Amino acid sequence: MTKLIVVDVDGTLVNSKSQITERTKNALIRASKEGHEVMIASGRPTSGIYALASALKFDEFGGLISSFNGGMLYDYKEKKILANHPMDLSLAKEILKFSKNLDLELMVPKGDYIITDDASKHYSNWEAQNLGVPLKEDKTIRDSIDFEPNKFLFAADPEKIDEPRQKLIEKFADRTVQVQSLRFYHEVMPLGLSKGNSVLEAAKILGIGTDDILIFGDEMNDITMFEIGGTRVAMGNAVDHIKEIADHITLSNDEDGIAAYLEEYLF
């Protein structure tokens, strides 16, 4: 039976050095060769996942990318957007106007690059380098955005981010989905988006039932994937709640947890 194998990125697919190990890479490529569907699910922009998709030979054997925490579903081999759920422009303008009074760095993914209003800031540069995508500065972006974004990424030092992020939550909670993806990151996305919904969207397109979905994750932003059912595998480095609701706990991302599970239970 064909499985849909869904892997989160940070803390799951890649190790603590942000690398896919050879064992994990070979296991997922083997799964693709044997007819299973492999899908990368991340809050990263689509272009920030291309290198990982290429490493897993999606261009040869096929594979899906779910980016922006469920905002876009992309067929890497066919170079085709299967689903896209951007934010309404009027809401985007309102959020950016409100954010001008908050002490938060701004990053707006667009196409194959990231826009920021201050390219000298630390987190903007770190994000661009981490994803391997260009960083472009537009000092007027908070006043002049003219496209529908998939998400906004705000950043501040861990000891400073809680107060401004809470203001965003209080102001826009009823019209957006907001997650703290890292201790210094706060993401704002259109209402109704989630990694879990994107997995269900992909399964429907592929004709795969919920029981044949295999999910690997480690953080609270993976919880919507774990809530849809299927087989839920928590990494050994996962937070406690993810481990509590998982069907299986594998080794950590530094111990080839994905490969260890696939080698024992799939092959």
Coordinates of C-alpha atoms in Angstrom, one line a residue:
M1 CA 0.0 0.0 0.0
T2 CA 1.3 3.4 -1.0
K3 CA 2.2 5.6 2.0
L4 CA 2.3 9.4 2.2
I5 CA 5.4 10.1 4.2
V6 CA 5.4 13.6 5.6
V7 CA 8.5 15.0 7.2
D8 CA 9.0 18.3 9.1
V9 CA 12.3 20.0 8.4
D10 CA 14.0 21.6 11.4
G11 CA 14.5 19.2 14.2
T12 CA 13.2 16.3 12.1
L13 CA 14.5 16.0 8.5
V14 CA 17.7 17.9 9.2
N15 CA 20.1 17.4 12.2
S16 CA 21.3 20.0 14.6
K17 CA 23.8 21.1 11.9
S18 CA 20.9 21.8 9.5
Q19 CA 22.0 18.9 7.3
I20 CA 20.3 15.8 6.0
T21 CA 22.4 12.8 6.9
E22 CA 23.3 10.2 4.3
R23 CA 21.3 7.5 6.1
T24 CA 18.1 9.6 6.3
K25 CA 18.5 10.8 2.7
N26 CA 19.0 7.3 1.4
A27 CA 16.0 6.0 3.4
L28 CA 13.6 8.6 2.0
I29 CA 14.9 8.1 -1.6
R30 CA 14.4 4.4 -1.2
A31 CA 10.8 5.0 -0.1
S32 CA 10.3 7.1 -3.2
K33 CA 11.8 4.4 -5.4
E34 CA 9.5 1.8 -3.9
G35 CA 6.5 3.9 -4.9
H36 CA 5.7 5.8 -1.7
E37 CA 5.0 9.6 -1.8
V38 CA 7.4 11.8 0.2
M39 CA 6.3 15.3 1.3
I40 CA 8.3 18.0 3.1
A41 CA 6.1 20.1 5.3
S42 CA 7.6 23.3 6.7
G43 CA 6.9 26.9 7.6
R44 CA 9.7 27.9 5.3
P45 CA 9.0 29.6 1.9
T46 CA 8.8 27.2 -1.0
S47 CA 12.1 28.4 -2.5
G48 CA 13.8 27.8 0.9
I49 CA 13.0 24.1 0.6
Y50 CA 14.2 23.5 -2.9
A51 CA 17.7 22.4 -1.8
L52 CA 16.2 19.8 0.5
A53 CA 13.9 18.5 -2.2
S54 CA 16.8 18.2 -4.6
A55 CA 18.8 16.3 -2.1
L56 CA 16.0 13.8 -1.8
K57 CA 15.8 13.5 -5.6
F58 CA 12.3 14.9 -5.9
D59 CA 13.2 16.0 -9.4
E60 CA 13.8 12.3 -10.4
F61 CA 11.3 10.4 -8.3
G62 CA 8.7 13.0 -7.5
G63 CA 7.8 14.6 -4.2
L64 CA 5.7 17.4 -2.7
I65 CA 6.5 20.5 -0.8
S66 CA 4.1 22.0 1.7
S67 CA 5.5 25.5 2.5
F68 CA 4.4 28.5 4.6
N69 CA 2.8 26.2 7.3
G70 CA 0.3 24.9 4.8
G71 CA 0.0 28.1 2.6
M72 CA 1.3 26.5 -0.6
L73 CA 1.4 22.9 -2.0
Y74 CA 4.0 22.5 -4.7
D75 CA 4.9 19.6 -7.0
Y76 CA 8.7 19.8 -7.2
K77 CA 9.2 17.5 -10.2
E78 CA 6.5 19.1 -12.3
K79 CA 7.3 22.6 -11.1
K80 CA 3.6 23.1 -10.5
I81 CA 1.7 24.9 -7.7
L82 CA -1.1 22.5 -6.6
A83 CA -2.7 24.8 -4.1
N84 CA -2.0 28.3 -2.8
H85 CA -3.7 30.2 0.0
P86 CA -2.3 33.7 0.3
M87 CA -3.3 36.5 2.7
D88 CA -5.9 39.1 1.6
L89 CA -4.1 42.3 0.6
S90 CA -6.2 44.5 2.7
L91 CA -5.5 42.4 5.8
A92 CA -1.8 42.3 5.0
K93 CA -1.7 46.1 4.8
E94 CA -3.4 46.4 8.1
I95 CA -1.0 44.0 9.8
L96 CA 2.0 45.8 8.4
K97 CA 0.7 49.2 9.5
F98 CA 0.1 47.9 13.0
S99 CA 3.6 46.4 13.2
K100 CA 5.3 49.7 12.6
N101 CA 4.8 50.5 16.2
L102 CA 6.2 47.2 17.4
D103 CA 9.9 46.4 18.0
L104 CA 10.0 43.5 15.6
E105 CA 12.1 42.8 12.5
L106 CA 10.0 42.0 9.4
M107 CA 10.6 39.4 6.7
V108 CA 8.1 38.9 3.8
P109 CA 8.8 35.9 1.5
K110 CA 8.0 36.6 -2.1
G111 CA 8.8 34.2 -4.9
D112 CA 12.4 33.2 -4.7
Y113 CA 13.5 35.9 -2.2
I114 CA 12.8 37.5 1.1
I115 CA 11.9 41.2 1.5
T116 CA 12.8 43.2 4.6
D117 CA 12.6 46.9 5.4
D118 CA 16.1 46.8 7.0
A119 CA 18.7 44.5 5.5
S120 CA 21.2 45.4 8.3
K121 CA 19.2 43.5 10.9
H122 CA 20.5 40.2 12.3
Y123 CA 17.5 37.8 11.9
S124 CA 16.7 38.8 8.3
N125 CA 20.3 38.0 7.3
W126 CA 20.3 34.8 9.3
E127 CA 17.0 33.6 7.7
A128 CA 18.2 34.4 4.2
Q129 CA 21.5 32.6 4.7
N130 CA 19.9 29.6 6.4
L131 CA 17.4 29.2 3.5
G132 CA 19.9 30.0 0.8
V133 CA 17.7 32.7 -0.7
P134 CA 18.4 36.4 -1.6
L135 CA 17.4 39.1 0.8
K136 CA 16.1 42.3 -0.7
E137 CA 15.5 45.6 1.1
D138 CA 12.4 47.7 0.6
K139 CA 12.3 50.4 3.3
T140 CA 8.7 51.2 2.4
I141 CA 7.3 47.7 2.4
R142 CA 5.2 48.3 5.6
D143 CA 3.5 51.2 3.8
S144 CA 3.4 50.1 0.2
I145 CA 2.9 46.3 -0.1
D146 CA 1.1 45.6 -3.3
F147 CA 0.9 41.7 -3.4
E148 CA -0.8 39.0 -1.4
P149 CA 1.8 37.4 0.9
N150 CA 1.7 33.8 2.1
K151 CA 2.9 34.9 5.5
F152 CA 4.8 37.5 7.6
L153 CA 7.7 36.5 9.7
F154 CA 8.5 38.8 12.6
A155 CA 11.6 38.4 14.8
A156 CA 13.2 39.7 18.0
D157 CA 15.5 38.5 20.7
P158 CA 13.9 35.8 22.8
E159 CA 13.7 38.1 25.9
K160 CA 12.1 40.8 23.9
I161 CA 9.6 39.1 21.5
D162 CA 6.8 38.1 23.9
E163 CA 5.2 41.5 24.4
P164 CA 5.0 42.6 20.8
R165 CA 3.9 39.2 19.6
Q166 CA 1.1 39.2 22.2
K167 CA -0.1 42.5 20.7
L168 CA -0.3 40.9 17.3
I169 CA -2.2 38.0 18.7
E170 CA -4.7 40.2 20.5
K171 CA -5.3 42.4 17.4
F172 CA -5.5 39.8 14.7
A173 CA -6.3 36.5 16.4
D174 CA -9.8 36.2 14.8
R175 CA -8.4 36.8 11.3
T176 CA -5.1 35.0 11.2
V177 CA -3.2 31.9 12.3
Q178 CA -0.2 32.8 14.4
V179 CA 2.6 30.5 15.6
Q180 CA 5.9 30.9 17.3
S181 CA 8.1 28.7 15.1
L182 CA 11.3 29.4 16.9
R183 CA 11.9 31.2 20.2
F184 CA 12.8 34.4 18.3
Y185 CA 10.3 34.0 15.4
H186 CA 6.6 34.8 15.2
E187 CA 4.7 33.9 12.1
V188 CA 1.4 35.4 10.9
M189 CA -0.6 33.6 8.2
P190 CA -4.1 33.6 6.8
L191 CA -6.9 32.0 8.9
G192 CA -7.5 28.4 8.3
L193 CA -4.0 27.4 7.3
S194 CA -2.2 24.6 9.0
K195 CA 0.3 21.9 8.2
G196 CA -2.4 19.3 9.0
N197 CA -4.8 20.8 6.4
S198 CA -2.1 20.8 3.8
V199 CA -1.3 17.1 4.5
L200 CA -5.0 16.3 4.0
E201 CA -5.0 18.4 0.8
A202 CA -2.0 16.4 -0.5
A203 CA -3.5 13.1 0.5
K204 CA -6.7 13.9 -1.4
I205 CA -4.8 14.9 -4.6
L206 CA -2.8 11.7 -4.4
G207 CA -5.7 9.5 -3.6
I208 CA -4.2 8.2 -0.3
G209 CA -6.3 7.5 2.7
T210 CA -5.7 8.9 6.2
D211 CA -4.6 5.5 7.5
D212 CA -1.8 5.4 5.1
I213 CA -0.3 8.8 6.1
L214 CA 3.0 8.6 8.0
I215 CA 4.0 11.8 9.8
F216 CA 7.4 12.7 11.4
G217 CA 7.6 15.8 13.7
D218 CA 9.1 17.3 16.8
E219 CA 7.6 20.7 17.6
M220 CA 4.3 22.2 18.6
N221 CA 3.8 23.7 15.1
D222 CA 3.6 20.0 13.9
I223 CA 0.6 19.3 16.2
T224 CA -2.0 19.9 13.5
M225 CA -0.4 17.1 11.4
F226 CA -0.5 14.7 14.4
E227 CA -4.1 15.6 14.9
I228 CA -5.3 14.3 11.5
G229 CA -4.6 10.7 12.3
G230 CA -2.4 8.2 10.4
T231 CA 0.8 7.0 12.0
R232 CA 2.4 9.8 14.1
V233 CA 6.1 9.4 14.8
A234 CA 7.7 11.8 17.2
M235 CA 11.5 12.4 17.0
G236 CA 13.5 11.6 20.1
N237 CA 14.2 15.3 20.4
A238 CA 10.5 16.2 20.2
V239 CA 8.8 18.4 22.9
D240 CA 6.9 16.4 25.5
H241 CA 3.4 17.0 24.1
I242 CA 4.3 15.7 20.7
K243 CA 5.7 12.6 22.3
E244 CA 2.6 12.2 24.4
I245 CA 0.2 12.1 21.4
A246 CA 2.6 10.1 19.1
D247 CA 2.0 6.5 18.1
H248 CA 5.7 5.9 18.1
I249 CA 8.9 7.7 19.4
T250 CA 11.9 7.2 17.2
L251 CA 15.5 8.3 17.7
S252 CA 16.5 12.0 17.5
N253 CA 17.3 14.0 14.4
D254 CA 21.0 13.6 15.3
E255 CA 20.6 9.8 15.4
D256 CA 18.8 9.3 12.0
G257 CA 15.4 9.0 13.6
I258 CA 13.5 9.0 10.3
A259 CA 15.7 6.3 8.8
A260 CA 15.6 4.2 11.9
Y261 CA 11.8 4.1 11.8
L262 CA 11.5 3.5 8.0
E263 CA 14.1 0.7 8.1
E264 CA 12.3 -1.1 10.9
Y265 CA 8.7 -0.6 9.9
L266 CA 8.4 0.2 6.2
F267 CA 11.1 -1.7 4.3

